[in-house]
Structure formats: C-alpha cells, structure tokens
Coordinates of C-alpha atoms and ligand atoms in Angstrom, one line a residue:
X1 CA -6.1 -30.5 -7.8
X2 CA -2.7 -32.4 -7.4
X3 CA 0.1 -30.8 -5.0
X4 CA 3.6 -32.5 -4.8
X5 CA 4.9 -30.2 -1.7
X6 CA 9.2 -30.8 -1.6
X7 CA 10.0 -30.2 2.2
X8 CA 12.7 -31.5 4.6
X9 CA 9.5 -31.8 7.3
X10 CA 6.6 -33.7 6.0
X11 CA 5.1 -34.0 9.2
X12 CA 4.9 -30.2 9.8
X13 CA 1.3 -30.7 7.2
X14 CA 0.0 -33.8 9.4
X15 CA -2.6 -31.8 11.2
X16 CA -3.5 -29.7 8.4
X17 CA -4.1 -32.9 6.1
X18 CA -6.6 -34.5 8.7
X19 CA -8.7 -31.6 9.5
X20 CA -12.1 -30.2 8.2
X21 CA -12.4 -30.0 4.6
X22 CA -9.3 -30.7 3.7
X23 CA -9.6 -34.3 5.1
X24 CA -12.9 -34.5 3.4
X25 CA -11.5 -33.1 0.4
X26 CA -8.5 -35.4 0.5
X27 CA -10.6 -38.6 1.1
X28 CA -13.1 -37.8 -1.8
X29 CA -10.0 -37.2 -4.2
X30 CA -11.4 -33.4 -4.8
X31 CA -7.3 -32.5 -3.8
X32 CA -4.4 -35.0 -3.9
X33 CA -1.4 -33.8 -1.8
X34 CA 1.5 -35.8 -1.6
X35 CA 5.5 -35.1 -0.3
X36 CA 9.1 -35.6 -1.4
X37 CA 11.8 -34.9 1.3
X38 CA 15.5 -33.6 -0.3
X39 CA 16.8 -35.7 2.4
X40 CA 16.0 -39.1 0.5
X41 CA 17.7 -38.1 -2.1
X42 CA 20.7 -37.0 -0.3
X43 CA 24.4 -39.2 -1.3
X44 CA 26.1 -39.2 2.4
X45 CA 25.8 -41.1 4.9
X46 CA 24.6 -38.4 7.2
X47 CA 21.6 -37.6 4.6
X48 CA 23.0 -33.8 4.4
X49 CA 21.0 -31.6 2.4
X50 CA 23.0 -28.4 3.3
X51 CA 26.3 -26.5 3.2
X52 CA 27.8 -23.4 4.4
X53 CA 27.1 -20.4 1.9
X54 CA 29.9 -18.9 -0.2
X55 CA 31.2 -15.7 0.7
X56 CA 30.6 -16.0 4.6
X57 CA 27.6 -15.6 6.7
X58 CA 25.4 -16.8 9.0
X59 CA 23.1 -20.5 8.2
X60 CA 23.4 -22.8 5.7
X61 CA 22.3 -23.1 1.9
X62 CA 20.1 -26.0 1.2
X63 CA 22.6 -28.2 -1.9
X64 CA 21.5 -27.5 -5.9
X65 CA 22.6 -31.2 -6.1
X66 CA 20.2 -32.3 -3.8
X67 CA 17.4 -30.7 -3.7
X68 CA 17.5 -31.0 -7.3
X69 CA 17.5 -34.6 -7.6
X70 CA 14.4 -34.1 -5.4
X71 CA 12.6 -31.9 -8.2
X72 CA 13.7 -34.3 -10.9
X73 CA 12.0 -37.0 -9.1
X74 CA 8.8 -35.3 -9.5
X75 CA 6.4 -36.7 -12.2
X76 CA 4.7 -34.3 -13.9
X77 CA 5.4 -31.4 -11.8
X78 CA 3.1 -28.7 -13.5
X79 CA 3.5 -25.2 -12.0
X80 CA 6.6 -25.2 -9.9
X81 CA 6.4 -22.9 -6.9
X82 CA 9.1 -21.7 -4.5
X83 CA 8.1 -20.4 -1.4
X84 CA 10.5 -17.7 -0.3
X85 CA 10.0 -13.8 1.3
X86 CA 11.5 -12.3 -2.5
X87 CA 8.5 -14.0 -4.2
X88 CA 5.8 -12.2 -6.0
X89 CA 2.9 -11.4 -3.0
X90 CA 0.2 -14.0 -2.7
X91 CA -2.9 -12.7 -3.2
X92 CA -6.9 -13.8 -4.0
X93 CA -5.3 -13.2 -7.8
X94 CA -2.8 -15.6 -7.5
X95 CA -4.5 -17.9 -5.6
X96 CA -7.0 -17.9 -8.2
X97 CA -4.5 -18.8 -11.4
X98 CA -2.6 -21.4 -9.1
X99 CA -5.8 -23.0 -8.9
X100 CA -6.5 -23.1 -12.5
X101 CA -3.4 -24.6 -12.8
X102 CA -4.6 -27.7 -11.2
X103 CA -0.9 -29.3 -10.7
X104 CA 1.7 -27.6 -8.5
X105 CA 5.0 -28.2 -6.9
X106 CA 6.0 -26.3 -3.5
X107 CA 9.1 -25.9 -3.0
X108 CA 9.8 -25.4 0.9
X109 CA 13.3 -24.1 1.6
X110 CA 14.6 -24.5 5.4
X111 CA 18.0 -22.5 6.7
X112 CA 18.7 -19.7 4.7
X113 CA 17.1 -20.9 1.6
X114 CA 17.9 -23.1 -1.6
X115 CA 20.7 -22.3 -3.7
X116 CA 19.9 -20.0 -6.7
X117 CA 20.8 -21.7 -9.5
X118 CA 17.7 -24.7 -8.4
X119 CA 15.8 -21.4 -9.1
X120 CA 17.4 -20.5 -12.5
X121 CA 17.5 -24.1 -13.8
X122 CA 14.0 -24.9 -12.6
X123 CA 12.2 -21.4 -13.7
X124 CA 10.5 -21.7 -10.5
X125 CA 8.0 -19.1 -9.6
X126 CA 9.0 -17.3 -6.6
X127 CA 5.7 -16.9 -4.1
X128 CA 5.6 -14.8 -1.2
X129 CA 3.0 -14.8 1.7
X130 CA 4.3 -11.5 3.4
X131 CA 7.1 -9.3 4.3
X132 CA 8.1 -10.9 6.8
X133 CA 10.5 -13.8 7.3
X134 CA 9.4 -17.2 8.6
X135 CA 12.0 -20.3 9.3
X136 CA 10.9 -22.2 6.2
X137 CA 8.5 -22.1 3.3
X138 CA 6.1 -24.9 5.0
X139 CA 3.9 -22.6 6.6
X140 CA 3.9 -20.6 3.3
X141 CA 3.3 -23.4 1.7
X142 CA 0.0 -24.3 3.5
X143 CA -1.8 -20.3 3.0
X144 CA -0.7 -21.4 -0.3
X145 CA -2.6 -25.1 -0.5
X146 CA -5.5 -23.8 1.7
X147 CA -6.2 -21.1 -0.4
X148 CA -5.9 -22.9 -4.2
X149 CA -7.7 -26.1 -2.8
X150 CA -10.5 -24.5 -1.6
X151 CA -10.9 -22.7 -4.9
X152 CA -11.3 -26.1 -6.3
X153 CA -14.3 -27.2 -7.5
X154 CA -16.0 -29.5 -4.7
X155 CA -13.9 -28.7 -2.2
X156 CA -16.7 -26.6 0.1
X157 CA -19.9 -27.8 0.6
X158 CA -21.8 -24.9 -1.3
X159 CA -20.1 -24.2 -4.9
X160 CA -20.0 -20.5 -4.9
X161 CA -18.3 -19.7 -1.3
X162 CA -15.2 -19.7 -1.7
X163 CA -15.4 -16.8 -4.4
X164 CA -17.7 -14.3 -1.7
X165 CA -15.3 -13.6 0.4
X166 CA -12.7 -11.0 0.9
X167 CA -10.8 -9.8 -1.7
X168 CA -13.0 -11.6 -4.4
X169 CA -13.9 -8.7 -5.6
X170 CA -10.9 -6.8 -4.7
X171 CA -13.3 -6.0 -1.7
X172 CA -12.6 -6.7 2.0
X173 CA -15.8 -8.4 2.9
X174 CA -19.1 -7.0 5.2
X175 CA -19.0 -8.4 8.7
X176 CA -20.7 -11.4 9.3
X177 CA -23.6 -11.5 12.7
X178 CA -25.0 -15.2 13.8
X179 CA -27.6 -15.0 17.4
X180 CA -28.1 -14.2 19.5
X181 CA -29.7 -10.6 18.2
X182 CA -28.8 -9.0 21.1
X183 CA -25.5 -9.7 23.0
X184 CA -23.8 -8.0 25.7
X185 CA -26.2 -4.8 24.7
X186 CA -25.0 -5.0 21.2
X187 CA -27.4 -5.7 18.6
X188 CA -27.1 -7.0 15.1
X189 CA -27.9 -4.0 12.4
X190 CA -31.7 -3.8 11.9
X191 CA -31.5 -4.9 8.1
X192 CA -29.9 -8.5 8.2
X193 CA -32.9 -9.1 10.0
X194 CA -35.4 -7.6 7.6
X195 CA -36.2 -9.9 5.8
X196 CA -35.6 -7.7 2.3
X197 CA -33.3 -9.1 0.4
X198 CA -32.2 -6.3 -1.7
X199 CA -31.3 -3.8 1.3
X200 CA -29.0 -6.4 3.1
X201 CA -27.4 -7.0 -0.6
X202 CA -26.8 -2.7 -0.7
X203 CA -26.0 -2.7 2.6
X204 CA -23.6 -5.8 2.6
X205 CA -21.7 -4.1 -0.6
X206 CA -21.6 -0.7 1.0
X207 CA -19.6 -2.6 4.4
X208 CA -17.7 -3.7 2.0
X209 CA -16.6 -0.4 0.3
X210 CA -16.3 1.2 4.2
X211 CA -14.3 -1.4 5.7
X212 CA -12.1 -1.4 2.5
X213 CA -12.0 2.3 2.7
X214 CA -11.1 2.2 6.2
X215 CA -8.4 -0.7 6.5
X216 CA -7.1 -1.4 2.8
X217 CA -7.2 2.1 0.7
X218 CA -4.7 0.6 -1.4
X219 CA -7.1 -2.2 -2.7
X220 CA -9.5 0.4 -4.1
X221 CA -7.5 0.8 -6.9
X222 CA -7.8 -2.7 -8.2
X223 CA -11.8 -3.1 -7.1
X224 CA -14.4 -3.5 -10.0
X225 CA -16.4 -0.8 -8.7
X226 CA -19.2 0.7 -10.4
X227 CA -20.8 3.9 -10.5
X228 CA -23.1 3.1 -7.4
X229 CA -20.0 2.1 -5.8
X230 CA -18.2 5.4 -6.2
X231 CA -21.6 7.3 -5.3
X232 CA -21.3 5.5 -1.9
X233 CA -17.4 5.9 -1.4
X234 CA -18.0 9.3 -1.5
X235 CA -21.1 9.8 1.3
X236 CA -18.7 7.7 3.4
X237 CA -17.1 9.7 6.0
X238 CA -13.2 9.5 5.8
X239 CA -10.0 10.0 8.2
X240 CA -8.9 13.2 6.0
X241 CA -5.0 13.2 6.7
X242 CA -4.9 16.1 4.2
X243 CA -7.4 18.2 6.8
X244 CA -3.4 18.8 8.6
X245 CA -1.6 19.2 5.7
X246 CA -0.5 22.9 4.8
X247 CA 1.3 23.9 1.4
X248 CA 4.1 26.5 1.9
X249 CA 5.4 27.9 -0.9
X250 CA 8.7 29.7 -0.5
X251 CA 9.8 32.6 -2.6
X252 CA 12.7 33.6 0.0
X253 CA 15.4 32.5 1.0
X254 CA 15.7 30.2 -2.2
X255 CA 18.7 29.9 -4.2
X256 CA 19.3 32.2 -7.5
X257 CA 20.1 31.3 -10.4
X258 CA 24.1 32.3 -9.4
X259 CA 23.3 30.1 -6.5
X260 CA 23.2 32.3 -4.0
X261 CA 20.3 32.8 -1.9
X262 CA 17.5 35.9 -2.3
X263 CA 14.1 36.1 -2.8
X264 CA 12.1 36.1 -6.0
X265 CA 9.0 37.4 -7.4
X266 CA 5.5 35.5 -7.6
X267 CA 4.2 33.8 -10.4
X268 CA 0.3 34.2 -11.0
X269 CA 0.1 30.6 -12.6
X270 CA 2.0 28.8 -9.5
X271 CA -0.6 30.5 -7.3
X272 CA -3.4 29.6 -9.3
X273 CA -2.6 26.1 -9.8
X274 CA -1.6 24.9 -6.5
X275 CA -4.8 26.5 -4.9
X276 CA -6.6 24.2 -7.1
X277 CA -4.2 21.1 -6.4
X278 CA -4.3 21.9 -2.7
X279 CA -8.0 22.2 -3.0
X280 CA -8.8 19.3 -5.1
X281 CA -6.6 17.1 -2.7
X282 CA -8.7 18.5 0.9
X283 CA -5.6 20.5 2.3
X284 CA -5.5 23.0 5.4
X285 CA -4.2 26.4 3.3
X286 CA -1.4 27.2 1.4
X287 CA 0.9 30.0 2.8
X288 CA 2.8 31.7 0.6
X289 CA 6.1 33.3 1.6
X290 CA 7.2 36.4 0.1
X291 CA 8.9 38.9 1.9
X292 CA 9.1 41.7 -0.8
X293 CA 6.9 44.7 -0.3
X294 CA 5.6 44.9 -3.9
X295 CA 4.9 41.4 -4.7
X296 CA 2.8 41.4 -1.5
X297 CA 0.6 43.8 -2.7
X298 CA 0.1 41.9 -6.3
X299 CA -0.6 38.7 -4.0
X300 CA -3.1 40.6 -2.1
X301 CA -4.7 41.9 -5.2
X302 CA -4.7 39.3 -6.8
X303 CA -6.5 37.5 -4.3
X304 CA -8.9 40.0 -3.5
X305 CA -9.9 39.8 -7.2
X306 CA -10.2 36.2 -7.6
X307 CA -11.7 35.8 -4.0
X308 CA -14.6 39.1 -4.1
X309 CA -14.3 40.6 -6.9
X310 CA -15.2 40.1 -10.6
X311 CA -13.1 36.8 -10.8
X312 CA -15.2 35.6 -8.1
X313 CA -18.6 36.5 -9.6
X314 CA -17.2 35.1 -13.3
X315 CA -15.7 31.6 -11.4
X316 CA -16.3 30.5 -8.0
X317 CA -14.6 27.6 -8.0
X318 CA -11.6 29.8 -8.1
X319 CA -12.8 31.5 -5.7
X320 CA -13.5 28.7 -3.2
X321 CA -9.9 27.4 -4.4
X322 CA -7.6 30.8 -3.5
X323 CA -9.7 31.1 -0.2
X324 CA -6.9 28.2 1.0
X325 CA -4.2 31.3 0.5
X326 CA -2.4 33.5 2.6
X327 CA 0.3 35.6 2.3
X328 CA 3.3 35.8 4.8
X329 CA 6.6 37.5 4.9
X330 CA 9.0 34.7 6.3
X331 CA 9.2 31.3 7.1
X332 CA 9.1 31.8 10.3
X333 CA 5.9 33.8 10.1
X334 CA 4.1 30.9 7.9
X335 CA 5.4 28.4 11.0
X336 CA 3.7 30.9 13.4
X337 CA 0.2 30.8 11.4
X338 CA 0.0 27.4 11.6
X339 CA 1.0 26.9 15.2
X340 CA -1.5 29.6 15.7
X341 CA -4.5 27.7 13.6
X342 CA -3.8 24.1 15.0
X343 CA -2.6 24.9 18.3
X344 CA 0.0 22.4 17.6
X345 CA 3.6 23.4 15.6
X346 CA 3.5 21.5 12.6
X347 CA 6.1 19.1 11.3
X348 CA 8.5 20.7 8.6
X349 CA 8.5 18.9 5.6
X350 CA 11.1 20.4 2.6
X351 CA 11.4 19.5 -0.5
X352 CA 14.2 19.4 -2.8
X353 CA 15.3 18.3 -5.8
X354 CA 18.9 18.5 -5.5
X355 CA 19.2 15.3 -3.7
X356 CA 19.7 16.0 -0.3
X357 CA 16.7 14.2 1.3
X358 CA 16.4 11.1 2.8
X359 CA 12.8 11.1 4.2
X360 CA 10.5 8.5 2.0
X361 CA 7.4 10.3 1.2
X362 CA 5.4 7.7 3.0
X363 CA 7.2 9.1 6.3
X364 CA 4.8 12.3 5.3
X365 CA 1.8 10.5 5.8
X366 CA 3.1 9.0 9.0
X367 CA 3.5 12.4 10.7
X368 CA -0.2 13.3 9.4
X369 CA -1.0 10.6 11.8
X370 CA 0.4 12.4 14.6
X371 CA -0.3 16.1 13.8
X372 CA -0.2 18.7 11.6
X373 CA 2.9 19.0 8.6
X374 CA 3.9 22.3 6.7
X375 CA 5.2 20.6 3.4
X376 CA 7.8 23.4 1.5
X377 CA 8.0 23.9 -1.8
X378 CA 10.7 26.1 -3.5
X379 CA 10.5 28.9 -6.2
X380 CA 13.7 29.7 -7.8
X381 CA 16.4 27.5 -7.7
X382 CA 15.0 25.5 -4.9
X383 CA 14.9 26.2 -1.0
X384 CA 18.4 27.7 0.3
X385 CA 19.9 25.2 2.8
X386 CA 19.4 27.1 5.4
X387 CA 15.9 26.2 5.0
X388 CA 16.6 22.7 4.6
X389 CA 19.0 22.2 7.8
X390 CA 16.1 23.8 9.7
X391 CA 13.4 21.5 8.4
X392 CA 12.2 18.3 10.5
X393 CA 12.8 16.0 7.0
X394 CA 14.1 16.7 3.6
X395 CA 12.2 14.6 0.9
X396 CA 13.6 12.5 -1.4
X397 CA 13.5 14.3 -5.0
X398 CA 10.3 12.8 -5.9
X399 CA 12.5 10.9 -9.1
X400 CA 15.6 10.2 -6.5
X401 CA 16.9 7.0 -9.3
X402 CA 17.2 8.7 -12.1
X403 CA 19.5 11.8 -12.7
X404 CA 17.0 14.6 -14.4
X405 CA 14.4 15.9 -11.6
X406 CA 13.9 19.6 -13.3
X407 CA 10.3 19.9 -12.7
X408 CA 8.5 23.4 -12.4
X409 CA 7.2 23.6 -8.5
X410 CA 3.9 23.7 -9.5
X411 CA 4.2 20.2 -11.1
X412 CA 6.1 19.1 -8.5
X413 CA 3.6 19.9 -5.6
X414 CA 1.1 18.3 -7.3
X415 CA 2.8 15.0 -7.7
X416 CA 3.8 15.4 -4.3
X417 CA -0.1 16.3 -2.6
X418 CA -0.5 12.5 -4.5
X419 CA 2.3 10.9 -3.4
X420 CA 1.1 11.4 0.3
X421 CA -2.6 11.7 0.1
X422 CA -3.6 9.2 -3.4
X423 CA -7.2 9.0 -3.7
X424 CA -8.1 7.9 -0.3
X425 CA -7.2 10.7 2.5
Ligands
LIG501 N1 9.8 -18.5 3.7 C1 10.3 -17.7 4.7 N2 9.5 -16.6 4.9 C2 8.6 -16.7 3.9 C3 7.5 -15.8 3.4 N3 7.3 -14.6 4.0 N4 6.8 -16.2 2.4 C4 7.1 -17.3 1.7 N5 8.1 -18.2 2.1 C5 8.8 -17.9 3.1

C-alpha cells in the first residue's frame, strides 16, 4: 500500500511511523507512507497557506491556490481522501475498500478547513472519523492509515487477524481473557479453558451477538447473521425500553372535522390493530380514552369477547394481544392508571401531524431511559391543543420535510412504536 498524506504538520505522524508494526511494516516495504506540506508550495515570502474566509467569521480557510499546487504535485495520487467531520463515517467497510485501493492521498485540512472548490475540482472523497470536531485531519488521517495498512497483506504477523476483529462481521467482538485464571476473585469463563474447540467457537459468536446487542443495536442490522444467530439473539435477555412505554389512544378532546374539539366514536379496526402493534413491539398497555357512555360499553364488549369469550377460544393471539387494553373516560384518568401501575407519572408524549412538534423521536427513547412515557395518539382530526399544551413533548409529524402527513392513526402508531423501539428494545 502507498499513502501520500498532504498536511501542514508532517511531524505530527513521527511517532506513529516508528512504532510496532507499522515500523516493521514500513521497513519491509509492506506500506509506503510518504508527505507533501502545502507550505512548500506556498508563493510568499512568509510561506502562507491561509486567508480569512469570505463572508466573515471566525479562523482561516486553507488557499485553493495552494494547497492545490500541493495535490498537483502528487504522482499518481490514486484515491484522493479529505479528512473532514462532513465526510462519509469511517467504518470496517470503508476501511476495507480504501485498502483495496492500494494508493491513497490524505488530505489533512488545519484552521477551519480547505476551501471548497479544492474539493469540487479534485472529486475528493470526503472521510469522517466521528461526529465530533478535531483541530485538523492528521489525527483522522492516522485511524485512517492504521486501519487500511493493517488490512494489507503482510502487514500483521498472522494473515487472517486483522479480519477477526470487531466489526468484521458487522459484530462487536467476544472479550478476550490471558492468565492468570483467577484474578482479583474473578475467573475466566469455564469454556476458553476447555479444551473443546467447538463450544469456545458457539460461545465466542454468541459474546459477540450480546455485546452487539447490548452496546451497538444499530449494527445488527447490517450483521450477516444466520438462523443460529437469530435463535440466540432471541434467548438473550434485553433492556426492554418498551416494558415503560404505554399507548394512549384519544378519542376526546380531539378536533372535528369543523375543527372544533369533541369526542368521537371507536373504531373496532384501530383497536384491533394497535393491540397487535403494541403487542408485537413489548409495550406496557394501551389505554384507550373515550368518555362517551355508549362507546364504552362496545369497548367493553368488545373486549370481553375477544379476551373470554368465543373470539378467545377461536384466536388467542388476539386474545393475549387486547389483554394490553383498557378503557378510560379522560386523559386525565389514563395519566392516573399509569401513575398508579408504575408508581411513577409517566412522561407525556403527543403526537401530531399538524406540525406543531419539535421533540425528535429519538428524545422518546431518551425518556424510556429515565422512566415510564404515555405516547398519544389522536382519533379524529388529531389531538385538540389543549392536549398538546399540556403534554411534556409534541413529536415531530413523523414525515415533518415533506408537506402530506394524512396517515390513518393506526398506521401512524405503528410507524411510530418503530421509530422509538426498532428491533432491538
Ligand atoms: N477534521 C476535524 N475533525 C474531523 C473528524 N471528526 N473526522 C475527520 N477529519 C476531521
């Protein structure tokens, strides 16, 4: 592999260049790193590679003029990399096709970055290693060259390590024990010392799949896993945010169709699907609110027949699904149940899709953290405002960039049980 990193600080890699495998891997030619500064190829007598940017603000802009005179000094540059926060995230991926690229330029900017149009007129690919802002792209720049040179072939001592580790396989990777067996009272799991092969293999993968579980959710998504894997994700025992989360679903005060406030009647299907939903995604209970005498009664009844009675016998998933329901005539009531079942009041959560919210659905999952959240959902027209003012947060329409957000509330809730929960709480 052949890196040409373009920085203002050479130096800055010194350490990094003479250490461990990278010095081996330097000296036996595996990796060839060398350096152009922008300053050399600066055209004033004070070697400036920077100006102040247009249109005010703080820093300065490192010079098109320069710094491209730098790039153009580059022999065969092959993929050309900018470092910078608005780059694409670097992951094991990207790591992976850098690396099969064999010849890179870094680009290191210093201040408050390079001037676009290097960008435009270079098609440089934009790399990111976090959100989160560092002084230059050196640093970046080295998580880059440690983790594409050590993908390289020869670079570590045994071919295949570099591939085992975390995020390899989309996994984060088992924890690693070396002796003593027993320290401070803590002993290494029974297996690794077996002796049996295929156990510490099972067990290794099944780490693997709890510690990703645990810490990186989001990964699972991407993870070759196969059906063994999915058998053990599911004997796992998970934080269950959705264990705190209760459905309300508000049939008064919502707005009319005049736009006034009132109450409206129940629909079977609304109750009948979000059960399921709420079900299917691990919630507390679903109260529904519903202040009118006879629509009460139909709830009740049709509970009773879904829950005991020949709708039971005929379907017990149903059965097992409406058992999540309740009935209560106000808000204020369904508030009160909660309080009363998790000793804690819950956070109020509303929904709307009238574009009134400003709380990110993500916020949701934050509060789950800290205790219990009614989430509201309203029939009708949507919840009256009244309801809204009163509410801890008011949710972002769950399609807040784009103008047409008519969706019926049962498709709505379920969209929204997976916009907090996914597949992993
Ligand atoms: N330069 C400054 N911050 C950076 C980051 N997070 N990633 C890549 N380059 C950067």
């Amino acid at each position: 592999m052949h890196v040409t990193i373009v920085t203002l600080f050479p130096e800055y890699f010194d350490s990094v260049m003479s250490t461990a495998l990278m010095a081996k891997a330097l000296e036996r030619g595996v990796v060839r790193v060398d350096f152009v500064d922008p300053r050399d190829f600066a055209e004033d007598r004070h070697r400036t590679v920077d100006d102040k940017p247009y249109g005010g603000g703080p820093g300065m802009v490192m010079r098109p003029d320069v710094v491209g005179r730098a790039l153009e000094s580059v022999e065969s540059p092959g993929l050309m990399v900018q470092l910078t926060p608005r780059g694409r995230p670097l992951d094991q991926s990207l790591a992976r096709d850098l690396a099969a690229a064999g010849r890179l330029t870094l680009v290191c900017g210093r201040y408050e970055g390079i001037d676009a149009r290097v960008e435009a007129a270079w098609d440089l690919l934009n790399v990111s290693v976090g959100d989160f802002v560092l002084s230059g792209g050196e640093a970046a720049a080295l998580c880059l060259l440690e983790a594409t040179a050590r993908l390289t072939p020869g670079f570590m001592g045994h071919e295949d390590s570099g591939e085992e580790e975390s995020f390899s396989a989309g996994l984060l990777e088992y924890p690693q024990y070396t002796r003593p067996e027993e320290w401070n009272g803590r002993r290494v799991p029974r297996v690794l010392t077996s002796g049996d092969h295929g156990r510490i293999q099972a067990w290794r993968r099944e780490e693997s799949l709890r510690q990703t579980l645990a810490r990186r959710p989001d990964l699972l998504q991407g993870a070759g896993l196969d059906r063994g894997d999915v058998e053990a994700l599911r004997r796992i025992a998970r934080h269950r945010l959705g264990r705190g989360l209760w459905l309300c679903l508000v049939h008064w005060p919502v707005l009319l169709k005049d736009g006034r406030p009132g109450a409206v009647s129940l629909t079977n299907l609304d109750i009948h699907d979000m059960s399921r939903v709420s079900r299917s995604y691990g919630l507390a209970g679903v109260v529904v609110v519903q202040p009118l005498a006879d629509q009460r009664e139909l709830l009740d009844s049709l509970l009773a027949h879904w829950r005991e009675g020949a709708g039971a016998r005929a379907n017990p998933d149903r059965a097992e699904a409406l058992s999540l329901v309740r009935g209560a005539s106000t808000l204020e009531e369904a508030v009160a149940y909660v309080t009363e079942q998790t000793g804690v009041r819950p956070g109020i959560a509303a929904t709307t899709a009238r574009g009134a919210g400003d709380t990110a659905w993500v916020e949701v999952r934050q509060w789950l953290e800290r205790g219990p959240v009614l989430l509201l959902a309203g029939t009708g027209h949507g919840l009256a405002p009244e309801v809204l003012d009163a509410a801890d947060g008011v949710l972002r329409p769950l399609r807040y960039m784009d103008g047409y957000n008519h969706m019926p509330v049962r498709s709505a809730v379920a969209i929204a049980l997976d916009r907090i929960l996914g597949d992993a709480y």
